[in-house]
Coordinates of C-alpha atoms in Angstrom, one line a residue:
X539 CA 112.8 70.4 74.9
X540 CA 109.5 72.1 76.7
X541 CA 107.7 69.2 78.6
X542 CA 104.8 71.3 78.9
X543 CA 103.3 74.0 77.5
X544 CA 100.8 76.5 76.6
X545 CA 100.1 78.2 73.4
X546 CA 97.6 80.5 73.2
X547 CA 95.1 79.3 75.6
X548 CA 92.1 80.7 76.4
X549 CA 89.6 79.7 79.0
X550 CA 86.1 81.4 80.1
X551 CA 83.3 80.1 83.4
X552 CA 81.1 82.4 82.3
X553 CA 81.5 85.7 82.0
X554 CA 84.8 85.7 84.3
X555 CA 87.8 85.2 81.1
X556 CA 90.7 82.9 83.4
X557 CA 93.0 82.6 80.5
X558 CA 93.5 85.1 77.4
X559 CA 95.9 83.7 75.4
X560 CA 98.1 82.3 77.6
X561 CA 101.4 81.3 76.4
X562 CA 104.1 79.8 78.6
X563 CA 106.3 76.8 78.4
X564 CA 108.1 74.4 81.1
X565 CA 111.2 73.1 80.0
X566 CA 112.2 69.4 80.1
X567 CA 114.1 68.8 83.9
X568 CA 113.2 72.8 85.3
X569 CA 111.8 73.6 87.7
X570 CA 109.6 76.7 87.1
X571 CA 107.5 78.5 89.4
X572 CA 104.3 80.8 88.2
X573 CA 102.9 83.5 90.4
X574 CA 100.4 86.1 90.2
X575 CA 97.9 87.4 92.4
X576 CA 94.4 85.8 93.4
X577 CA 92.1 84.9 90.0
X578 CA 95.3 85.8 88.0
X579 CA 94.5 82.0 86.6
X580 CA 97.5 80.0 88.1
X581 CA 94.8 77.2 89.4
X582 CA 93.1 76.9 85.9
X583 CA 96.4 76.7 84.0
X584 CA 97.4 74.0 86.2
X585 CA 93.7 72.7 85.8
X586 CA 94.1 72.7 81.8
X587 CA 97.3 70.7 82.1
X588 CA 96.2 68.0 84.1
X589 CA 93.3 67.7 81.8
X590 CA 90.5 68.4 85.0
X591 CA 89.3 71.4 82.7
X592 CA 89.0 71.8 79.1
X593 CA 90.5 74.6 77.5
X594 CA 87.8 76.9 74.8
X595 CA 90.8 77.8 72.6
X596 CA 94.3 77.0 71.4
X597 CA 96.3 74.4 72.6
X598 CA 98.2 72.5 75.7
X599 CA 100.5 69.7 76.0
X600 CA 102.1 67.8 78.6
X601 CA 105.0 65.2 77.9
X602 CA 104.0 65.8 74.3
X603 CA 100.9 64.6 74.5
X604 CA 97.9 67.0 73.5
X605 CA 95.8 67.2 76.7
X606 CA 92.1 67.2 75.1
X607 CA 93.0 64.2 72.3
X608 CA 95.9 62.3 74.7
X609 CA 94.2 63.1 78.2
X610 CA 94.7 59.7 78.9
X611 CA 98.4 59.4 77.9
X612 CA 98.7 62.9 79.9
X613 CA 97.1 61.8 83.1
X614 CA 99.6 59.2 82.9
X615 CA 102.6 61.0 82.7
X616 CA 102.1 63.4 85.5
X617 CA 101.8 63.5 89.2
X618 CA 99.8 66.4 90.7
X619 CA 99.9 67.9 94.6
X620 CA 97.3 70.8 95.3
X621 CA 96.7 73.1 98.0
X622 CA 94.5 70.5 100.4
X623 CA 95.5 66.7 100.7
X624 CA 94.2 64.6 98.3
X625 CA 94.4 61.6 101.2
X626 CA 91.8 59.2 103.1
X627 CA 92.2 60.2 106.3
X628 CA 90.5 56.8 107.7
X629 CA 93.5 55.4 106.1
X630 CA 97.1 54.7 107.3
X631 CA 99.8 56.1 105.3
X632 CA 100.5 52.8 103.6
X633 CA 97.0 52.4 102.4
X634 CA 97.0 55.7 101.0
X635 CA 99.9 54.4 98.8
X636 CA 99.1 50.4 98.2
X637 CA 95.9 50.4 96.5
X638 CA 97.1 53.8 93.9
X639 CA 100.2 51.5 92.9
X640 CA 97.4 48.6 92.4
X641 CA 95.3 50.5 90.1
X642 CA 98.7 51.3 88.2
X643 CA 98.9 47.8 87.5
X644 CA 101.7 47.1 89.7
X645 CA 101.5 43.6 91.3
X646 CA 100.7 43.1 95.0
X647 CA 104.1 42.8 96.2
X648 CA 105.6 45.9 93.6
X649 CA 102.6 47.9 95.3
X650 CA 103.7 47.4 98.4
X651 CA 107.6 47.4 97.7
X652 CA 106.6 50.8 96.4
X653 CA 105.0 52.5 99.0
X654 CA 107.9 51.1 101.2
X655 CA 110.0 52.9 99.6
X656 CA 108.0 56.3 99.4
X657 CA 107.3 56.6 102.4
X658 CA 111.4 56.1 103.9
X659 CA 112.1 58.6 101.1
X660 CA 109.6 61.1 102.3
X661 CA 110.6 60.6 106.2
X662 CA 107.4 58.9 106.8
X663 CA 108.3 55.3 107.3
X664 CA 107.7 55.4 111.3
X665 CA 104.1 56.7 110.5
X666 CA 103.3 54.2 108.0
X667 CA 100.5 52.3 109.7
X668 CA 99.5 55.7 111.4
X669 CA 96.1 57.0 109.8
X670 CA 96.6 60.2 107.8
X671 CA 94.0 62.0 109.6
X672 CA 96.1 62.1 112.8
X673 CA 98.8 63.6 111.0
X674 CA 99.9 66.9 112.1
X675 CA 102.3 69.6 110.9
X676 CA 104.3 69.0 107.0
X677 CA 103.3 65.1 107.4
X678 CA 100.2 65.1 105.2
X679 CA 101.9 67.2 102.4
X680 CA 104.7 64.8 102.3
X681 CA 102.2 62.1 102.5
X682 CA 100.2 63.8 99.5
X683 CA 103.6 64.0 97.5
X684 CA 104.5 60.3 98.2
X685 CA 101.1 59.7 96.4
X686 CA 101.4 61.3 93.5
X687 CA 104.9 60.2 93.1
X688 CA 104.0 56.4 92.9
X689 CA 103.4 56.7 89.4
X690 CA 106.9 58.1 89.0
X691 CA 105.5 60.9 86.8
X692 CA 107.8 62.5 84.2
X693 CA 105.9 65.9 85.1
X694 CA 104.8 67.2 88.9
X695 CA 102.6 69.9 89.2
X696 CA 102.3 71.7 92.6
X697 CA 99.9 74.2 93.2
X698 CA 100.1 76.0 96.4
X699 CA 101.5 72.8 98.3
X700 CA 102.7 74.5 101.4
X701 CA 99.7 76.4 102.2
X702 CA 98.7 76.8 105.5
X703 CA 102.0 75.1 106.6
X704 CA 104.4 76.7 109.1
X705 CA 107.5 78.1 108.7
X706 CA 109.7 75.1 109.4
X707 CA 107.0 72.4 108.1
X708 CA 107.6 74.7 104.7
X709 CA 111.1 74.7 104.6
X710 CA 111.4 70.5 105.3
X711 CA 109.3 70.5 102.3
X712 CA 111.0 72.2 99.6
X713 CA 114.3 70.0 100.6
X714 CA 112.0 67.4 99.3
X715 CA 111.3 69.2 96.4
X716 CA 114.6 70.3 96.4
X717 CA 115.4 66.5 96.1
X718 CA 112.9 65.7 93.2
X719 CA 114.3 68.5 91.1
X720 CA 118.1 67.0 91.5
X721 CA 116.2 63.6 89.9
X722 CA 115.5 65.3 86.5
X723 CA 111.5 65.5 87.5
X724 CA 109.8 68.5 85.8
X725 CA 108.2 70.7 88.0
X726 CA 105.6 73.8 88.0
X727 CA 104.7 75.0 90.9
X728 CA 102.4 77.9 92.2
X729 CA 102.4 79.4 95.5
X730 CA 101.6 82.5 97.2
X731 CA 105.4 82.3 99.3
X732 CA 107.3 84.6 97.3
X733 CA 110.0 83.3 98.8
X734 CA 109.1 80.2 97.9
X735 CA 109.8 80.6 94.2
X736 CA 112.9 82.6 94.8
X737 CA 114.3 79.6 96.8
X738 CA 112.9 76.7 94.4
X739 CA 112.6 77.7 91.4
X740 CA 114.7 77.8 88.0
X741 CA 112.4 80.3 86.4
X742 CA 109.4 82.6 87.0
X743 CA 106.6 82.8 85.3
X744 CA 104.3 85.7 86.1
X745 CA 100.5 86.2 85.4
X746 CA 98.1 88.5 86.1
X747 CA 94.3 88.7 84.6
X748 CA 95.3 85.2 82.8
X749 CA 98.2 86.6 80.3
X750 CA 102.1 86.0 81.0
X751 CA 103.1 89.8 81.9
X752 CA 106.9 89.1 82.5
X753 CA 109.2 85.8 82.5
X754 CA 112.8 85.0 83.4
X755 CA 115.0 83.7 86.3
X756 CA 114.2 85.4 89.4
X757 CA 117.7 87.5 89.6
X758 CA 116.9 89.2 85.9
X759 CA 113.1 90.0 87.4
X760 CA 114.5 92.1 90.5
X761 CA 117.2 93.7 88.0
X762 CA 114.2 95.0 86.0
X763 CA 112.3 96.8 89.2
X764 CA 116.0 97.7 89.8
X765 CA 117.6 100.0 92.6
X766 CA 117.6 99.2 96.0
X767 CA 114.8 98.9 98.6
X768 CA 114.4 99.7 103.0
X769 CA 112.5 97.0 104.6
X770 CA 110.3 97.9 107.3
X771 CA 110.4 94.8 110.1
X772 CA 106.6 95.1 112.1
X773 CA 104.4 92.7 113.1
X774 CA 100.9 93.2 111.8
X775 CA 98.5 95.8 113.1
X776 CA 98.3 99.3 114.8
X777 CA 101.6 99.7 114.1
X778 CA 102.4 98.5 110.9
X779 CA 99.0 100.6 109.6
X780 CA 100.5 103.9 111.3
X781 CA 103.6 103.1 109.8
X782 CA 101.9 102.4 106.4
X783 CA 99.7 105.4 106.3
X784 CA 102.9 107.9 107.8
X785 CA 105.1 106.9 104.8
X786 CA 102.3 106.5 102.4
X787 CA 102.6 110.4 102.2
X788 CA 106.0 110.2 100.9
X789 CA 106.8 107.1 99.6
X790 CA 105.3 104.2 97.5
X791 CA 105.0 101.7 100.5
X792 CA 104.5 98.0 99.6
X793 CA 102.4 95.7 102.5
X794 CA 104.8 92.4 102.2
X795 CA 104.9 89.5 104.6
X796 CA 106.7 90.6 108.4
X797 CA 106.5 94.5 107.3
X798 CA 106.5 97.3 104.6
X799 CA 109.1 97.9 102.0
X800 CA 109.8 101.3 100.1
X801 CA 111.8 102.0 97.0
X802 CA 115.4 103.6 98.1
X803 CA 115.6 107.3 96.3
X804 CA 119.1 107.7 97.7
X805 CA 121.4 107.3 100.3
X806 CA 119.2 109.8 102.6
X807 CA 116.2 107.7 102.4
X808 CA 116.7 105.5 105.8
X809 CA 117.1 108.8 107.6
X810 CA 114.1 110.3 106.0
X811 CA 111.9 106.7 107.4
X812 CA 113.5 107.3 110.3
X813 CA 112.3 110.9 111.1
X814 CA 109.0 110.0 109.2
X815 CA 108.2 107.1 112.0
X816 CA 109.6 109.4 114.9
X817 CA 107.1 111.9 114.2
X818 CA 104.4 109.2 114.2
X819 CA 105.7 107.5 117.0
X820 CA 106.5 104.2 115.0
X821 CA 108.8 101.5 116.7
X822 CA 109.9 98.8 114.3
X823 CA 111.6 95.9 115.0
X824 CA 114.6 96.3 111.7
X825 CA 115.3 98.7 109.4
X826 CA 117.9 97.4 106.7
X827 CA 118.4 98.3 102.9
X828 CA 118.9 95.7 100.4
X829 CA 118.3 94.8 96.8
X830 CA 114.5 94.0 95.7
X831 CA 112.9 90.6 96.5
X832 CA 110.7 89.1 94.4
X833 CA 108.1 90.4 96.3
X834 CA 108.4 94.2 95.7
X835 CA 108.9 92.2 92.0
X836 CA 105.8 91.3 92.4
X837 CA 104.2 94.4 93.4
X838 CA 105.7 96.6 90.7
X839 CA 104.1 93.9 88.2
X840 CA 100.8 93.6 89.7
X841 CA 100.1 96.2 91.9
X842 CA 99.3 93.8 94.5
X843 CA 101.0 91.5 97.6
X844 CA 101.4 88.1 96.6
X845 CA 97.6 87.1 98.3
X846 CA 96.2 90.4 96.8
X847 CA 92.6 89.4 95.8
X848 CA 91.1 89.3 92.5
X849 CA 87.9 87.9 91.1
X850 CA 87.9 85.1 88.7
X851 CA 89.6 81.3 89.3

């Protein structure tokens, strides 16, 4: 059973086209990630799901309600986390949560009982009477996830939810998410972490210029760009741009997050990076061969990184 889905879905703001056609589906209890680069329309799908933009053309559904004739029964099936918290920051935790579960017709005490229990689940219960503005770090994402949860939505939608966080504030969130997916919720979730999707997700969606381009489980993507890859360890600037532009004249280098990567041609290729950044007078920090992450995935799709820009939503 597909919880959501899209068939043929179209959506202009103008004269900028964020969907042609798109077709995709989310099946019930997966967790599925969708990428593509900037304005490749991952924001307005999600938008057109949660009903907070009209499609033009063809159809959506969400927990098999139509979102234009059902928005109501959809907006009450789903919880949604985007890329800035959604939170009062005048507020302590606990009122972020309370009144939401009031306005779900929950009594005082089920509000409250609620919340409680969101907020031990999300490791925020020593911060509960702490205002969210003076939350620092992965708090305020876990905080915006305990609020959309208090509906107990059949369908989550995350867009970009660990933007901006670091490393280890990323990684304590998707064990939570991690968590929700072992409950049987239905996720989609975009995100510009490549690594993200690899880690989280069931299957991957890709889009670019608002159409699916390829779909599958991450392991049958990286068998399609196939062969093997050297990655390039540098930390950004002079040197990763001398190393770029030295094996730009030999290779198809790929820009990916903590270096450069380029496609293996054989078992001579490390030696041939090697002499290449010797003549340039290149240092890098690792050199290893290995099998293609989803981001050189990625850039065999799209021809760009994973925050490679595009106009358009």
């Amino acid at each position: 059973m597909n919880v959501s889905e899209f068939d043929a879905v179209d959506k202009s703001f103008g004269a900028v086209h964020a969907l042609w056609g798109l077709s995709l589906t989310v099946p019930e209890r997966a967790l599925v990630g969708l990428l593509g680069p900037n304005g490749a329309g991952k924001t307005t799908a999600i938008n057109v799901l949660t009903t907070l933009v009209r499609l033009d053309g063809g159809s959506a559904r969400v927990a098999g309600h139509n979102t234009v004739a059902d928005a109501d029964l959809v907006r009450s099936s789903i919880g949604l986390t985007g890329q800035f918290a959604a939170l009062d920051a005048g507020l302590t935790a606990r009122e972020n949560l309370v009144p939401l579960g009031r306005l779900l017709k929950l009594g005082k005490r089920a509000a409250r009982a609620r919340a409680d229990e969101l907020l031990e689940r999300f490791g925020l219960a020593e911060a509960a009477d702490r205002t969210a503005g003076g939350f620092c770090g992965g708090m305020r994402p876990r905080l915006d996830l305990a609020v959309s949860m208090v509906s107990r939505p059949v369908v989550l939608f995350l867009d970009e939810p660990t933007t901006s966080l670091d490393p280890t504030s990323r990684v304590l969130l998707w064990d939570v998410v991690r968590e929700l997916r072992a409950e049987s919720v239905t996720i989609l979730l975009t995100t510009q972490y490549l690594q993200e999707a690899d880690e989280l997700a069931d299957r991957v969606t890709v889009i670019d210029h608002g159409r699916v381009i390829a779909e599958g489980t991450a392991a049958e993507l990286k068998d399609k760009v196939g062969g093997s890859v050297c990655r390039l360890a540098l930390p950004p600037g002079d040197a990763r741009d001398r190393a770029a532009a030295a094996l730009g004249a030999r290779f198809a280098v790929t820009a990916v997050e903590g270096g450069l990567t380029v496609p293996a041609r054989g078992g001579g290729t490390l030696a041939e990076i090697v002499r290449v950044l010797d003549a340039a007078d290149v240092a890098v920090d690792d050199l290893a061969l290995r099998r293609p992450a989803l981001d050189d995935v990625f850039f065999a799709l799209t021809g760009a990184g994973a925050g490679g820009a595009r106009e358009g939503a």
